[in-house]
Amino acid sequence: MTEKKREDVSKKLVGLSNSRLKYPNLGRIDENDEFRCSVDRITLMAPLSVEAWEKHFFKWLHLPFIETAGAGLQVLDYSNCDVDDFGNPHPHVAPEQVAYMEMTQFQHDKVRIDFNPNHGMNSEGGLWLKDLLSKLPRKTFSRADIAIDILHHPEIYKYGVWNFGTSKRIFLDKGGKMETTYWGKSSSKKQIRLYNKKVEQEKRHGRIVNLDEWWRLEMQLRGDKVAQYPQLVKEMLEHFYIPDYKSSLLKDNEQNKLLRMMIDQSYYGSLPKTSKQRLREIVKKAKPENSLSILMAKKFVEDLPSLENELYSYLGRFHIEKATVNDEEYKKLEGHQKLLVHF
């Protein structure tokens, strides 16, 4: 975005940020919570010809809140680039993404739109997006991202996905501390993201005064039926733990190898095939510390009905077709507490 384009958008949005001063509790969240589950993003598909996409692509790019991203376009919210929710100025940060859209690679004449129904929908770009969604016919739901907020548990940053073959990307802050980690590719069926939500929020929205630790785990759940989600969550969380490298089940040299792999991200990849196999066996022998994963699984099961209602309310709001869940599928939900807790 050009400097003039950014200035124009900022001028329009400063008043909106200042108006939030009448909501003093924006800087606080319930400090009694330990875990909170919510629908973070939803993805829809809709019929759109390649010709129509190409026709509108460059027209949309002239809008001040749209930029290119990868093979598609992103809708941006500039509300908190220079001021927080209380009108206080802060160093410039990048705009937040309201939505991403692109033509699908493997389905003919379909557009995929990925957006957060809770964020930025009242910004200039969000209002434009809502208008676009209202005009697209036969929209179908294809994916939900479920977020679990982890409060008061700083040890969560030590957790990782111990499923060999899963890619991993780590982003550090200026001090060298882990700020965000991705496991799995965005194009894969399963992706997990863990990041410091408190830091991310304070950069844009102002200081959260009553919370020392706030991390967020986001899981991409592909598939259009909520009845499938507990199994997907189980498959993700059963590999999310801290290996006990001090386990009495391991010999001294095995403990050393496991500790090195936990510290040195390049160690496993540098080993020959036979050594990798032995290291995988060591990880299986070590007792996992997964108490937080078990608590998150329990919370997900408890909140599943409200998550389903939340998701379907969004689908109804944006007139997105949802899959029906019959009695037989609901029977599969029985026993999910046991399914998820016993990893």
Short mmCIF file of C-alpha atoms in Angstrom, two decimals:
data_model
loop_
_atom_site.label_atom_id
_atom_site.label_comp_id
_atom_site.label_asym_id
_atom_site.label_seq_id
_atom_site.Cartn_x
_atom_site.Cartn_y
_atom_site.Cartn_z
CA MET A 1 0.00 0.00 0.00
CA THR A 2 1.28 3.49 -0.86
CA GLU A 3 1.93 6.00 1.92
CA LYS A 4 -0.91 8.24 0.67
CA LYS A 5 -3.30 5.28 0.57
CA ARG A 6 -2.36 4.37 4.16
CA GLU A 7 -2.78 7.97 5.32
CA ASP A 8 -6.27 8.18 3.81
CA VAL A 9 -7.36 5.00 5.56
CA SER A 10 -5.80 6.06 8.90
CA LYS A 11 -7.65 9.38 8.85
CA LYS A 12 -10.94 7.58 8.36
CA LEU A 13 -10.28 5.17 11.19
CA VAL A 14 -8.74 7.29 13.99
CA GLY A 15 -12.17 8.51 15.02
CA LEU A 16 -13.42 4.94 15.19
CA SER A 17 -10.57 3.98 17.53
CA ASN A 18 -11.15 6.99 19.76
CA SER A 19 -14.83 6.12 20.05
CA ARG A 20 -13.82 2.96 21.89
CA LEU A 21 -12.83 5.04 24.91
CA LYS A 22 -16.34 4.56 26.26
CA TYR A 23 -15.63 0.84 26.61
CA PRO A 24 -13.06 0.76 29.45
CA ASN A 25 -13.25 -3.02 29.94
CA LEU A 26 -11.67 -3.73 26.56
CA GLY A 27 -8.34 -3.89 28.40
CA ARG A 28 -9.50 -6.65 30.76
CA ILE A 29 -10.61 -10.26 30.38
CA ASP A 30 -11.97 -12.69 32.97
CA GLU A 31 -8.94 -13.54 35.09
CA ASN A 32 -10.70 -16.56 36.61
CA ASP A 33 -10.68 -18.42 33.30
CA GLU A 34 -7.98 -20.97 32.57
CA PHE A 35 -9.09 -22.04 29.10
CA ARG A 36 -11.55 -20.56 26.63
CA CYS A 37 -12.73 -22.09 23.35
CA SER A 38 -14.07 -20.11 20.42
CA VAL A 39 -14.54 -20.22 16.66
CA ASP A 40 -11.65 -18.19 15.28
CA ARG A 41 -12.07 -18.34 11.50
CA ILE A 42 -14.39 -19.97 9.01
CA THR A 43 -13.82 -20.84 5.37
CA LEU A 44 -16.47 -20.90 2.69
CA MET A 45 -16.57 -21.86 -0.97
CA ALA A 46 -18.79 -20.25 -3.59
CA PRO A 47 -19.19 -20.59 -7.36
CA LEU A 48 -17.32 -17.89 -9.27
CA SER A 49 -15.98 -18.16 -12.81
CA VAL A 50 -12.34 -17.46 -13.56
CA GLU A 51 -13.51 -14.74 -15.96
CA ALA A 52 -15.47 -13.01 -13.19
CA TRP A 53 -12.51 -13.28 -10.78
CA GLU A 54 -10.12 -11.76 -13.33
CA LYS A 55 -12.63 -9.04 -14.13
CA HIS A 56 -12.94 -7.94 -10.51
CA PHE A 57 -9.36 -8.63 -9.34
CA PHE A 58 -7.75 -5.37 -10.43
CA LYS A 59 -10.91 -3.39 -9.73
CA TRP A 60 -10.83 -4.58 -6.11
CA LEU A 61 -7.12 -3.76 -5.85
CA HIS A 62 -7.97 -0.08 -6.22
CA LEU A 63 -9.86 -0.22 -2.93
CA PRO A 64 -7.78 1.18 -0.04
CA PHE A 65 -8.24 -1.89 2.17
CA ILE A 66 -7.33 -4.63 -0.33
CA GLU A 67 -3.85 -5.90 -1.21
CA THR A 68 -2.42 -8.91 -3.00
CA ALA A 69 -1.32 -11.89 -0.89
CA GLY A 70 0.08 -15.05 -2.41
CA ALA A 71 -2.19 -16.14 -5.25
CA GLY A 72 -5.12 -14.13 -3.96
CA LEU A 73 -6.26 -10.97 -2.19
CA GLN A 74 -6.50 -9.96 1.44
CA VAL A 75 -8.92 -7.53 3.06
CA LEU A 76 -7.22 -5.44 5.76
CA ASP A 77 -8.23 -3.44 8.82
CA TYR A 78 -6.05 -0.38 9.53
CA SER A 79 -7.86 0.65 12.73
CA ASN A 80 -5.00 -0.17 15.10
CA CYS A 81 -1.95 0.44 12.96
CA ASP A 82 -1.00 3.61 14.85
CA VAL A 83 -3.36 3.84 17.85
CA ASP A 84 -4.73 1.30 20.31
CA ASP A 85 -8.37 0.78 21.31
CA PHE A 86 -8.08 3.64 23.80
CA GLY A 87 -6.74 6.18 21.30
CA ASN A 88 -3.16 5.96 22.59
CA PRO A 89 -0.52 6.20 19.84
CA HIS A 90 1.98 3.34 19.44
CA PRO A 91 4.73 2.44 16.94
CA HIS A 92 3.27 1.53 13.57
CA VAL A 93 2.25 -2.12 13.18
CA ALA A 94 0.99 -3.93 10.12
CA PRO A 95 -2.77 -3.95 9.50
CA GLU A 96 -4.79 -6.95 10.62
CA GLN A 97 -6.21 -9.31 8.04
CA VAL A 98 -10.00 -9.40 7.92
CA ALA A 99 -10.22 -11.97 5.13
CA TYR A 100 -8.27 -13.81 2.45
CA MET A 101 -9.74 -14.96 -0.85
CA GLU A 102 -8.48 -16.84 -3.86
CA MET A 103 -9.66 -19.11 -6.63
CA THR A 104 -9.40 -22.77 -5.62
CA GLN A 105 -6.71 -24.84 -7.30
CA PHE A 106 -8.49 -28.17 -7.55
CA GLN A 107 -12.16 -27.21 -7.93
CA HIS A 108 -13.26 -25.53 -11.14
CA ASP A 109 -14.78 -22.05 -10.97
CA LYS A 110 -14.91 -21.71 -7.18
CA VAL A 111 -13.64 -18.99 -4.88
CA ARG A 112 -12.46 -19.70 -1.33
CA ILE A 113 -12.92 -17.01 1.33
CA ASP A 114 -11.30 -17.34 4.74
CA PHE A 115 -12.36 -14.82 7.41
CA ASN A 116 -12.76 -14.18 11.13
CA PRO A 117 -16.45 -13.41 11.81
CA ASN A 118 -15.50 -11.68 15.09
CA HIS A 119 -12.83 -9.34 13.81
CA GLY A 120 -12.90 -6.27 11.62
CA MET A 121 -16.38 -6.84 10.21
CA ASN A 122 -17.37 -3.25 11.05
CA SER A 123 -14.24 -1.76 9.49
CA GLU A 124 -14.43 -0.33 5.98
CA GLY A 125 -13.03 -3.56 4.56
CA GLY A 126 -15.30 -5.69 6.74
CA LEU A 127 -18.42 -3.88 5.56
CA TRP A 128 -17.29 -4.38 1.96
CA LEU A 129 -16.73 -8.08 2.66
CA LYS A 130 -20.21 -8.49 4.16
CA ASP A 131 -21.69 -6.91 1.05
CA LEU A 132 -19.68 -9.27 -1.17
CA LEU A 133 -20.77 -12.32 0.84
CA SER A 134 -24.41 -11.29 0.54
CA LYS A 135 -24.10 -11.34 -3.26
CA LEU A 136 -22.35 -14.71 -3.63
CA PRO A 137 -24.81 -17.56 -4.31
CA ARG A 138 -24.73 -21.12 -2.94
CA LYS A 139 -22.02 -20.56 -0.34
CA THR A 140 -20.90 -23.73 1.44
CA PHE A 141 -18.91 -24.13 4.67
CA SER A 142 -15.65 -26.10 4.38
CA ARG A 143 -13.48 -25.41 7.45
CA ALA A 144 -13.42 -23.91 10.92
CA ASP A 145 -10.45 -22.79 12.99
CA ILE A 146 -11.01 -23.43 16.69
CA ALA A 147 -9.04 -21.32 19.16
CA ILE A 148 -8.24 -22.35 22.73
CA ASP A 149 -7.00 -19.51 24.93
CA ILE A 150 -4.57 -20.67 27.64
CA LEU A 151 -4.41 -18.31 30.61
CA HIS A 152 -2.02 -18.40 33.59
CA HIS A 153 0.05 -21.29 32.15
CA PRO A 154 3.41 -19.92 30.95
CA GLU A 155 4.75 -23.47 30.56
CA ILE A 156 2.58 -23.96 27.46
CA TYR A 157 5.33 -22.51 25.26
CA LYS A 158 7.39 -25.65 25.98
CA TYR A 159 4.74 -27.87 24.40
CA GLY A 160 5.16 -29.06 20.85
CA VAL A 161 3.74 -31.43 18.25
CA TRP A 162 5.72 -34.68 18.50
CA ASN A 163 4.52 -36.28 15.31
CA PHE A 164 7.42 -37.05 13.02
CA GLY A 165 6.94 -35.84 9.48
CA THR A 166 5.09 -32.70 10.57
CA SER A 167 6.79 -29.49 9.45
CA LYS A 168 7.57 -26.77 11.98
CA ARG A 169 8.16 -23.02 11.72
CA ILE A 170 9.20 -20.85 14.68
CA PHE A 171 9.10 -17.05 14.90
CA LEU A 172 11.06 -15.33 17.67
CA ASP A 173 10.71 -11.87 19.15
CA LYS A 174 13.58 -9.36 19.26
CA GLY A 175 14.79 -10.90 22.51
CA GLY A 176 14.99 -14.37 21.01
CA LYS A 177 11.89 -15.73 22.79
CA MET A 178 9.38 -17.87 20.94
CA GLU A 179 6.39 -15.79 19.90
CA THR A 180 4.68 -18.02 17.31
CA THR A 181 5.10 -21.63 16.18
CA TYR A 182 3.33 -23.38 13.32
CA TRP A 183 3.13 -27.16 12.95
CA GLY A 184 1.97 -28.45 9.58
CA LYS A 185 1.51 -26.57 6.32
CA SER A 186 -1.46 -24.28 5.74
CA SER A 187 -2.39 -26.41 2.72
CA SER A 188 -2.42 -29.62 4.77
CA LYS A 189 -5.48 -31.14 6.42
CA LYS A 190 -4.12 -30.36 9.89
CA GLN A 191 -2.30 -27.27 11.07
CA ILE A 192 -1.68 -26.08 14.63
CA ARG A 193 -0.51 -22.62 15.63
CA LEU A 194 0.63 -21.60 19.13
CA TYR A 195 1.38 -17.96 19.82
CA ASN A 196 1.66 -15.36 22.56
CA LYS A 197 -1.79 -13.79 22.35
CA LYS A 198 -1.07 -11.22 25.09
CA VAL A 199 1.88 -9.77 23.16
CA GLU A 200 -0.07 -9.80 19.90
CA GLN A 201 -3.06 -8.05 21.44
CA GLU A 202 -1.07 -5.42 23.35
CA LYS A 203 0.81 -4.35 20.23
CA ARG A 204 -2.44 -3.25 18.65
CA HIS A 205 -5.14 -2.88 21.28
CA GLY A 206 -3.50 -1.55 24.44
CA ARG A 207 -2.28 -3.04 27.69
CA ILE A 208 -4.19 -5.94 29.25
CA VAL A 209 -3.94 -4.94 32.86
CA ASN A 210 -5.06 -8.04 34.74
CA LEU A 211 -3.32 -10.89 32.95
CA ASP A 212 0.30 -12.01 33.07
CA GLU A 213 0.08 -14.88 30.61
CA TRP A 214 -2.20 -15.40 27.60
CA TRP A 215 -1.32 -17.91 24.89
CA ARG A 216 -3.56 -19.18 22.11
CA LEU A 217 -3.65 -22.56 20.38
CA GLU A 218 -5.40 -22.54 17.01
CA MET A 219 -6.39 -25.73 15.21
CA GLN A 220 -7.61 -25.91 11.62
CA LEU A 221 -10.51 -28.38 11.49
CA ARG A 222 -11.28 -29.29 7.91
CA GLY A 223 -14.66 -30.78 7.17
CA ASP A 224 -18.17 -29.41 7.30
CA LYS A 225 -19.64 -31.49 10.15
CA VAL A 226 -19.17 -30.59 13.79
CA ALA A 227 -19.62 -34.28 14.70
CA GLN A 228 -16.19 -34.92 13.14
CA TYR A 229 -14.40 -32.31 15.24
CA PRO A 230 -13.78 -34.26 18.48
CA GLN A 231 -11.86 -36.92 16.56
CA LEU A 232 -9.82 -34.25 14.75
CA VAL A 233 -9.04 -32.50 18.05
CA LYS A 234 -8.02 -35.82 19.62
CA GLU A 235 -5.65 -36.54 16.72
CA MET A 236 -4.06 -33.12 17.13
CA LEU A 237 -3.78 -32.94 20.92
CA GLU A 238 -2.57 -36.49 21.48
CA HIS A 239 0.76 -35.48 19.91
CA PHE A 240 0.93 -32.10 21.69
CA TYR A 241 3.11 -32.50 24.80
CA ILE A 242 6.57 -32.14 26.37
CA PRO A 243 8.72 -35.29 26.24
CA ASP A 244 10.18 -36.19 29.64
CA TYR A 245 13.86 -36.40 28.77
CA LYS A 246 14.62 -37.20 32.43
CA SER A 247 12.40 -40.27 32.35
CA SER A 248 13.75 -43.25 34.29
CA LEU A 249 12.74 -45.37 31.32
CA LEU A 250 15.60 -43.84 29.32
CA LYS A 251 19.30 -44.52 29.54
CA ASP A 252 21.68 -41.60 30.05
CA ASN A 253 22.70 -41.43 26.39
CA GLU A 254 19.03 -41.60 25.33
CA GLN A 255 18.18 -38.72 27.67
CA ASN A 256 21.00 -36.67 26.15
CA LYS A 257 19.84 -37.35 22.59
CA LEU A 258 16.26 -36.46 23.39
CA LEU A 259 17.27 -33.25 25.16
CA ARG A 260 19.41 -32.22 22.22
CA MET A 261 16.54 -32.80 19.80
CA MET A 262 14.27 -30.67 21.99
CA ILE A 263 16.81 -27.81 21.97
CA ASP A 264 18.39 -28.09 18.51
CA GLN A 265 15.77 -27.87 15.76
CA SER A 266 18.22 -29.06 13.09
CA TYR A 267 19.53 -32.11 14.99
CA TYR A 268 16.95 -34.68 13.88
CA GLY A 269 17.14 -33.66 10.21
CA SER A 270 20.92 -34.07 10.17
CA LEU A 271 20.84 -37.71 11.30
CA PRO A 272 21.07 -40.78 9.05
CA LYS A 273 17.96 -42.89 8.58
CA THR A 274 18.86 -45.53 11.20
CA SER A 275 19.60 -42.87 13.85
CA LYS A 276 16.29 -41.14 13.14
CA GLN A 277 14.49 -44.42 13.71
CA ARG A 278 16.24 -44.92 17.06
CA LEU A 279 15.40 -41.37 18.11
CA ARG A 280 11.73 -41.90 17.27
CA GLU A 281 11.77 -44.97 19.51
CA ILE A 282 13.33 -42.91 22.32
CA VAL A 283 10.52 -40.34 22.06
CA LYS A 284 7.94 -43.14 22.33
CA LYS A 285 9.67 -44.51 25.44
CA ALA A 286 9.79 -41.15 27.22
CA LYS A 287 6.75 -40.38 29.34
CA PRO A 288 4.91 -37.33 27.91
CA GLU A 289 3.94 -34.36 30.06
CA ASN A 290 0.51 -33.65 28.58
CA SER A 291 -1.54 -32.33 31.49
CA LEU A 292 -2.43 -29.11 29.66
CA SER A 293 -3.47 -31.02 26.54
CA ILE A 294 -5.80 -33.15 28.65
CA LEU A 295 -7.34 -30.04 30.24
CA MET A 296 -7.78 -28.43 26.82
CA ALA A 297 -9.43 -31.59 25.51
CA LYS A 298 -11.87 -31.60 28.44
CA LYS A 299 -12.66 -27.93 27.87
CA PHE A 300 -13.30 -28.56 24.18
CA VAL A 301 -15.74 -31.36 24.99
CA GLU A 302 -17.55 -29.20 27.55
CA ASP A 303 -17.82 -26.30 25.09
CA LEU A 304 -18.70 -28.35 22.00
CA PRO A 305 -22.46 -27.54 22.10
CA SER A 306 -21.80 -23.80 22.47
CA LEU A 307 -19.13 -23.93 19.74
CA GLU A 308 -21.61 -25.63 17.45
CA ASN A 309 -24.21 -22.94 18.18
CA GLU A 310 -21.62 -20.21 17.67
CA LEU A 311 -20.52 -21.68 14.36
CA TYR A 312 -24.04 -22.18 13.03
CA SER A 313 -25.02 -18.66 14.05
CA TYR A 314 -22.20 -17.33 11.86
CA LEU A 315 -23.25 -19.56 8.98
CA GLY A 316 -26.81 -18.30 9.33
CA ARG A 317 -25.70 -14.68 9.57
CA PHE A 318 -23.79 -14.90 6.29
CA HIS A 319 -26.25 -17.28 4.61
CA ILE A 320 -23.74 -20.11 4.29
CA GLU A 321 -25.13 -23.58 3.74
CA LYS A 322 -24.31 -25.95 6.58
CA ALA A 323 -24.16 -29.72 6.73
CA THR A 324 -26.98 -31.37 8.62
CA VAL A 325 -26.13 -33.53 11.62
CA ASN A 326 -28.46 -36.50 12.04
CA ASP A 327 -29.19 -38.58 15.14
CA GLU A 328 -26.70 -41.24 14.12
CA GLU A 329 -23.89 -38.68 13.98
CA TYR A 330 -24.87 -37.29 17.38
CA LYS A 331 -24.54 -40.78 18.84
CA LYS A 332 -20.89 -40.68 17.79
CA LEU A 333 -20.42 -37.71 20.12
CA GLU A 334 -21.13 -39.90 23.16
CA GLY A 335 -18.03 -40.82 25.08
CA HIS A 336 -15.91 -37.99 23.69
CA GLN A 337 -14.71 -37.16 27.17
CA LYS A 338 -13.08 -40.58 27.31
CA LEU A 339 -11.97 -40.41 23.70
CA LEU A 340 -10.11 -37.15 24.19
CA VAL A 341 -8.70 -37.62 27.67
CA HIS A 342 -7.11 -41.04 27.24
CA PHE A 343 -4.39 -40.23 24.72
#
